[in-house]
mmCIF file of C-alpha atoms in Angstrom:
data_model
loop_
_atom_site.group_PDB
_atom_site.id
_atom_site.type_symbol
_atom_site.label_atom_id
_atom_site.label_comp_id
_atom_site.label_asym_id
_atom_site.label_seq_id
_atom_site.Cartn_x
_atom_site.Cartn_y
_atom_site.Cartn_z
ATOM 1 C CA GLY A 12 25.956 8.644 -44.431
ATOM 2 C CA GLN A 13 24.554 7.749 -41.278
ATOM 3 C CA GLN A 14 21.029 9.720 -41.322
ATOM 4 C CA LEU A 15 18.077 10.167 -38.178
ATOM 5 C CA ASN A 16 14.599 10.426 -38.475
ATOM 6 C CA GLN A 17 12.510 11.750 -35.946
ATOM 7 C CA SER A 18 8.720 11.190 -35.428
ATOM 8 C CA PRO A 19 6.522 13.180 -35.562
ATOM 9 C CA GLN A 20 7.845 15.916 -37.505
ATOM 10 C CA SER A 21 5.571 18.143 -35.388
ATOM 11 C CA MET A 22 2.632 17.837 -32.912
ATOM 12 C CA PHE A 23 0.400 19.695 -30.884
ATOM 13 C CA ILE A 24 -0.852 18.991 -27.598
ATOM 14 C CA GLN A 25 -2.799 20.213 -24.721
ATOM 15 C CA GLU A 26 -1.362 21.366 -21.533
ATOM 16 C CA GLY A 27 -0.937 18.502 -19.113
ATOM 17 C CA GLU A 28 -1.003 15.824 -21.816
ATOM 18 C CA ASP A 29 2.037 13.433 -22.229
ATOM 19 C CA VAL A 30 4.463 13.673 -25.146
ATOM 20 C CA SER A 31 6.300 10.818 -26.720
ATOM 21 C CA MET A 32 8.659 10.917 -29.518
ATOM 22 C CA ASN A 33 11.310 8.852 -31.362
ATOM 23 C CA CYS A 34 14.386 8.942 -32.991
ATOM 24 C CA THR A 35 15.520 6.207 -35.542
ATOM 25 C CA SER A 36 18.662 5.455 -37.044
ATOM 26 C CA SER A 37 20.120 3.366 -40.302
ATOM 27 C CA SER A 38 23.036 2.286 -38.405
ATOM 28 C CA ILE A 39 24.246 1.236 -34.429
ATOM 29 C CA PHE A 40 25.114 3.926 -32.099
ATOM 30 C CA ASN A 41 26.710 3.919 -28.773
ATOM 31 C CA THR A 42 25.813 7.152 -27.566
ATOM 32 C CA TRP A 43 22.079 9.328 -27.784
ATOM 33 C CA LEU A 44 21.483 12.266 -26.933
ATOM 34 C CA TRP A 45 18.383 14.359 -26.701
ATOM 35 C CA TYR A 46 18.786 18.291 -27.066
ATOM 36 C CA LYS A 47 16.071 21.039 -26.864
ATOM 37 C CA GLN A 48 16.060 24.298 -29.166
ATOM 38 C CA ASP A 49 14.039 27.141 -27.878
ATOM 39 C CA PRO A 50 13.571 29.701 -31.181
ATOM 40 C CA GLY A 51 16.747 31.849 -31.465
ATOM 41 C CA GLU A 52 18.767 29.943 -29.160
ATOM 42 C CA GLY A 53 21.092 27.151 -29.325
ATOM 43 C CA PRO A 54 20.560 23.419 -28.411
ATOM 44 C CA VAL A 55 20.449 22.530 -24.738
ATOM 45 C CA LEU A 56 21.411 19.140 -23.520
ATOM 46 C CA LEU A 57 18.194 17.334 -21.932
ATOM 47 C CA ILE A 58 19.845 13.647 -21.317
ATOM 48 C CA ALA A 59 22.791 11.475 -22.329
ATOM 49 C CA LEU A 60 22.336 7.589 -23.175
ATOM 50 C CA TYR A 61 25.211 5.109 -23.089
ATOM 51 C CA LYS A 62 23.928 1.976 -22.850
ATOM 52 C CA ALA A 63 21.331 0.118 -24.603
ATOM 53 C CA GLY A 64 18.302 -0.595 -22.648
ATOM 54 C CA GLU A 65 19.065 2.465 -20.065
ATOM 55 C CA LEU A 66 16.206 4.343 -19.194
ATOM 56 C CA THR A 67 16.859 7.957 -17.669
ATOM 57 C CA SER A 68 15.158 10.534 -16.028
ATOM 58 C CA ASN A 69 15.273 14.549 -15.924
ATOM 59 C CA GLY A 70 12.550 15.755 -14.086
ATOM 60 C CA ARG A 71 9.233 15.589 -16.237
ATOM 61 C CA LEU A 72 11.397 13.870 -18.888
ATOM 62 C CA THR A 73 12.451 10.315 -19.472
ATOM 63 C CA ALA A 74 14.532 8.698 -22.218
ATOM 64 C CA GLN A 75 15.301 5.539 -23.540
ATOM 65 C CA PHE A 76 17.998 4.175 -25.534
ATOM 66 C CA GLY A 77 16.853 1.021 -27.572
ATOM 67 C CA ILE A 78 17.746 -2.455 -26.910
ATOM 68 C CA THR A 79 18.665 -2.607 -31.037
ATOM 69 C CA ARG A 80 20.950 0.444 -30.513
ATOM 70 C CA LYS A 81 19.277 2.043 -33.484
ATOM 71 C CA ASP A 82 16.489 3.700 -31.710
ATOM 72 C CA SER A 83 15.859 6.119 -28.973
ATOM 73 C CA PHE A 84 12.516 7.389 -27.346
ATOM 74 C CA LEU A 85 11.825 10.732 -25.495
ATOM 75 C CA ASN A 86 8.824 11.228 -22.838
ATOM 76 C CA ILE A 87 7.625 14.436 -21.599
ATOM 77 C CA SER A 88 4.828 13.814 -18.879
ATOM 78 C CA ALA A 89 2.427 16.781 -17.978
ATOM 79 C CA SER A 90 3.251 19.188 -20.606
ATOM 80 C CA ILE A 91 3.850 22.752 -19.700
ATOM 81 C CA PRO A 92 3.781 25.729 -22.114
ATOM 82 C CA SER A 93 7.722 26.390 -21.770
ATOM 83 C CA ASP A 94 8.054 22.792 -23.167
ATOM 84 C CA VAL A 95 7.410 24.360 -26.449
ATOM 85 C CA GLY A 96 10.109 24.011 -28.838
ATOM 86 C CA ILE A 97 12.354 21.792 -31.063
ATOM 87 C CA TYR A 98 13.746 18.516 -29.665
ATOM 88 C CA PHE A 99 16.830 16.974 -31.482
ATOM 89 C CA CYS A 100 17.925 13.622 -30.805
ATOM 90 C CA ALA A 101 22.013 12.915 -31.864
ATOM 91 C CA GLY A 102 23.740 10.061 -31.897
ATOM 92 C CA ARG A 103 26.981 8.037 -32.363
ATOM 93 C CA ASN A 104 29.212 5.221 -32.778
ATOM 94 C CA TYR A 105 32.777 4.922 -31.430
ATOM 95 C CA GLY A 106 35.118 7.210 -32.671
ATOM 96 C CA GLN A 107 32.765 8.836 -34.991
ATOM 97 C CA ASN A 108 30.904 12.511 -34.263
ATOM 98 C CA PHE A 109 27.668 13.245 -33.643
ATOM 99 C CA VAL A 110 24.882 12.840 -36.137
ATOM 100 C CA PHE A 111 21.901 15.003 -35.767
ATOM 101 C CA GLY A 112 18.120 14.481 -36.700
ATOM 102 C CA PRO A 113 15.829 17.189 -38.499
ATOM 103 C CA GLY A 114 14.154 17.662 -34.936
ATOM 104 C CA THR A 115 10.549 17.325 -33.779
ATOM 105 C CA ARG A 116 8.691 20.748 -33.290
ATOM 106 C CA LEU A 117 6.304 20.788 -30.022
ATOM 107 C CA SER A 118 3.443 23.249 -29.572
ATOM 108 C CA VAL A 119 1.712 23.061 -26.059
ATOM 109 C CA LEU A 120 -2.023 24.791 -26.225
ATOM 110 C CA PRO A 121 -3.431 25.830 -23.033
ATOM 111 C CA GLU B 2 30.256 28.168 -15.379
ATOM 112 C CA ALA B 3 30.081 30.278 -17.877
ATOM 113 C CA GLY B 4 28.680 28.877 -21.069
ATOM 114 C CA VAL B 5 29.822 28.943 -24.948
ATOM 115 C CA ALA B 6 29.887 32.610 -26.105
ATOM 116 C CA GLN B 7 29.455 33.337 -29.513
ATOM 117 C CA SER B 8 29.236 36.617 -31.706
ATOM 118 C CA PRO B 9 27.748 38.222 -33.385
ATOM 119 C CA ARG B 10 23.912 37.264 -32.438
ATOM 120 C CA TYR B 11 22.738 38.354 -35.880
ATOM 121 C CA LYS B 12 24.736 39.324 -39.531
ATOM 122 C CA ILE B 13 22.983 40.664 -42.694
ATOM 123 C CA ILE B 14 25.384 40.898 -45.380
ATOM 124 C CA GLU B 15 24.995 40.883 -48.983
ATOM 125 C CA LYS B 16 26.349 38.030 -51.305
ATOM 126 C CA ARG B 17 29.907 38.176 -52.201
ATOM 127 C CA GLN B 18 30.591 39.650 -49.061
ATOM 128 C CA SER B 19 32.807 38.136 -46.278
ATOM 129 C CA VAL B 20 31.831 37.647 -42.873
ATOM 130 C CA ALA B 21 33.419 36.262 -39.561
ATOM 131 C CA PHE B 22 31.936 34.517 -36.492
ATOM 132 C CA TRP B 23 34.199 34.129 -33.207
ATOM 133 C CA CYS B 24 33.279 31.478 -30.405
ATOM 134 C CA ASN B 25 34.783 31.218 -26.992
ATOM 135 C CA PRO B 26 34.189 27.389 -25.888
ATOM 136 C CA ILE B 27 33.483 26.494 -22.067
ATOM 137 C CA SER B 28 36.982 26.825 -20.363
ATOM 138 C CA GLY B 29 38.914 23.552 -20.246
ATOM 139 C CA HIS B 30 36.800 21.970 -23.071
ATOM 140 C CA ALA B 31 39.663 20.723 -25.472
ATOM 141 C CA THR B 32 36.876 20.149 -28.572
ATOM 142 C CA LEU B 33 35.630 22.764 -30.463
ATOM 143 C CA TYR B 34 32.720 22.108 -33.321
ATOM 144 C CA TRP B 35 31.086 24.587 -35.719
ATOM 145 C CA TYR B 36 28.010 23.498 -36.862
ATOM 146 C CA GLN B 37 25.419 24.933 -39.502
ATOM 147 C CA GLN B 38 21.860 24.848 -39.021
ATOM 148 C CA ILE B 39 19.642 25.503 -42.109
ATOM 149 C CA LEU B 40 16.180 26.585 -41.370
ATOM 150 C CA GLY B 41 13.682 23.480 -40.293
ATOM 151 C CA GLN B 42 16.937 21.182 -39.973
ATOM 152 C CA GLY B 43 19.103 19.791 -37.230
ATOM 153 C CA PRO B 44 22.581 21.163 -37.168
ATOM 154 C CA LYS B 45 25.430 19.481 -39.281
ATOM 155 C CA LEU B 46 28.903 19.298 -38.443
ATOM 156 C CA LEU B 47 31.446 21.627 -40.329
ATOM 157 C CA ILE B 48 34.628 21.804 -38.810
ATOM 158 C CA GLN B 49 35.918 20.011 -35.307
ATOM 159 C CA PHE B 50 39.053 21.100 -33.644
ATOM 160 C CA GLN B 51 41.061 19.626 -30.701
ATOM 161 C CA ASN B 52 42.893 21.926 -29.059
ATOM 162 C CA ASN B 53 44.001 23.626 -32.013
ATOM 163 C CA GLY B 54 44.418 21.104 -34.463
ATOM 164 C CA VAL B 55 41.734 20.090 -37.000
ATOM 165 C CA VAL B 56 40.135 16.680 -36.218
ATOM 166 C CA ASP B 57 37.463 16.761 -39.110
ATOM 167 C CA ASP B 58 36.651 19.371 -41.816
ATOM 168 C CA SER B 59 35.082 16.391 -44.452
ATOM 169 C CA GLN B 60 32.180 18.523 -44.775
ATOM 170 C CA LEU B 61 33.423 22.013 -44.710
ATOM 171 C CA PRO B 62 32.950 23.679 -48.653
ATOM 172 C CA LYS B 63 36.556 24.742 -48.264
ATOM 173 C CA ASP B 64 36.531 27.025 -51.406
ATOM 174 C CA ARG B 65 34.776 29.648 -49.260
ATOM 175 C CA PHE B 66 34.695 28.498 -45.616
ATOM 176 C CA SER B 67 37.627 28.572 -43.226
ATOM 177 C CA ALA B 68 38.224 28.266 -39.518
ATOM 178 C CA GLU B 69 40.942 28.525 -36.873
ATOM 179 C CA ARG B 70 41.782 27.930 -32.996
ATOM 180 C CA LEU B 71 45.052 28.983 -33.191
ATOM 181 C CA LYS B 72 45.717 28.803 -29.825
ATOM 182 C CA GLY B 73 43.374 26.169 -28.475
ATOM 183 C CA VAL B 74 40.706 28.327 -27.029
ATOM 184 C CA ASP B 75 38.628 30.308 -28.951
ATOM 185 C CA SER B 76 38.173 29.981 -32.674
ATOM 186 C CA THR B 77 36.569 32.095 -35.675
ATOM 187 C CA LEU B 78 34.820 30.565 -38.959
ATOM 188 C CA LYS B 79 35.000 32.847 -42.081
ATOM 189 C CA ILE B 80 32.949 32.789 -45.218
ATOM 190 C CA GLN B 81 34.359 34.134 -48.127
ATOM 191 C CA PRO B 82 32.723 35.128 -50.588
ATOM 192 C CA ALA B 83 29.248 34.368 -49.047
ATOM 193 C CA LYS B 84 26.490 32.977 -51.185
ATOM 194 C CA LEU B 85 22.861 33.078 -50.833
ATOM 195 C CA GLU B 86 22.505 29.584 -49.658
ATOM 196 C CA ASP B 87 24.967 30.312 -46.659
ATOM 197 C CA SER B 88 21.773 32.106 -44.869
ATOM 198 C CA ALA B 89 21.611 29.653 -41.643
ATOM 199 C CA VAL B 90 22.424 30.193 -38.192
ATOM 200 C CA TYR B 91 26.276 29.007 -37.676
ATOM 201 C CA LEU B 92 26.450 27.274 -33.605
ATOM 202 C CA CYS B 93 29.653 26.925 -32.101
ATOM 203 C CA ALA B 94 29.917 23.780 -29.490
ATOM 204 C CA SER B 95 32.723 22.622 -27.106
ATOM 205 C CA SER B 96 33.118 19.265 -25.276
ATOM 206 C CA LEU B 97 35.413 17.848 -22.838
ATOM 207 C CA VAL B 98 37.675 14.595 -23.761
ATOM 208 C CA SER B 99 37.411 11.804 -21.422
ATOM 209 C CA ARG B 100 39.358 8.659 -21.943
ATOM 210 C CA GLY B 101 40.005 9.705 -25.302
ATOM 211 C CA VAL B 102 36.271 10.000 -26.103
ATOM 212 C CA ASN B 103 34.479 13.432 -26.611
ATOM 213 C CA THR B 104 31.832 13.742 -24.091
ATOM 214 C CA GLU B 105 28.165 15.544 -25.057
ATOM 215 C CA ALA B 106 28.709 18.914 -26.617
ATOM 216 C CA PHE B 107 27.493 22.187 -25.199
ATOM 217 C CA PHE B 108 26.136 25.008 -27.900
ATOM 218 C CA GLY B 109 26.356 28.902 -27.908
ATOM 219 C CA GLN B 110 23.197 30.848 -28.862
ATOM 220 C CA GLY B 111 24.707 31.237 -32.073
ATOM 221 C CA THR B 112 24.582 33.464 -34.910
ATOM 222 C CA ARG B 113 22.034 34.066 -37.323
ATOM 223 C CA LEU B 114 23.292 35.034 -40.846
ATOM 224 C CA THR B 115 21.454 36.505 -43.533
ATOM 225 C CA VAL B 116 22.518 36.417 -47.182
ATOM 226 C CA VAL B 117 20.676 38.889 -49.514
#
């Protein structure tokens, strides 16, 4: 079945630094989603991408739909303590359900 | 707009007991999903409903898991009998259907199940 890989698995950064993470797939997708999950909560949708090459921003967050359609990237600028959490990518192709990656755990040091 | 509601938030049971979780999706969302999230992993789809019909239950362990959405609104997920490896967070999500395609899913807070 489809599998997603997320990199890095975890990261520790200083407050104010920029963050980059990515998600890769073994197959082509037509939709990518990025979610953030806080401890004890369900995932919250951050950004949705529907077209190869698309670049979409949501505040300090920017995500891109890779041109190969097998990857997606999420960047966070000027990180703050509340950015701490686990970031999941999810992707799907036509007529299929979303598959989730294993997540990138972000820790922000003051 | 109210989000996806789930209950209970936490449940501790002994192995071989049964347990049920409840979910009320966002109003107007035709599609409802149940996911299992084991610690340290991403959510894994168990079952998908569209209205009151099952669309995908290929990853549901049907010997012990069952789910229903009788009136096409709220849903229950049951485990009977529970095993230790069922310890996980059970997430419910819902989405709209637009032009025959499910849009992005919105999640509830989840039910954390511990089987001892």
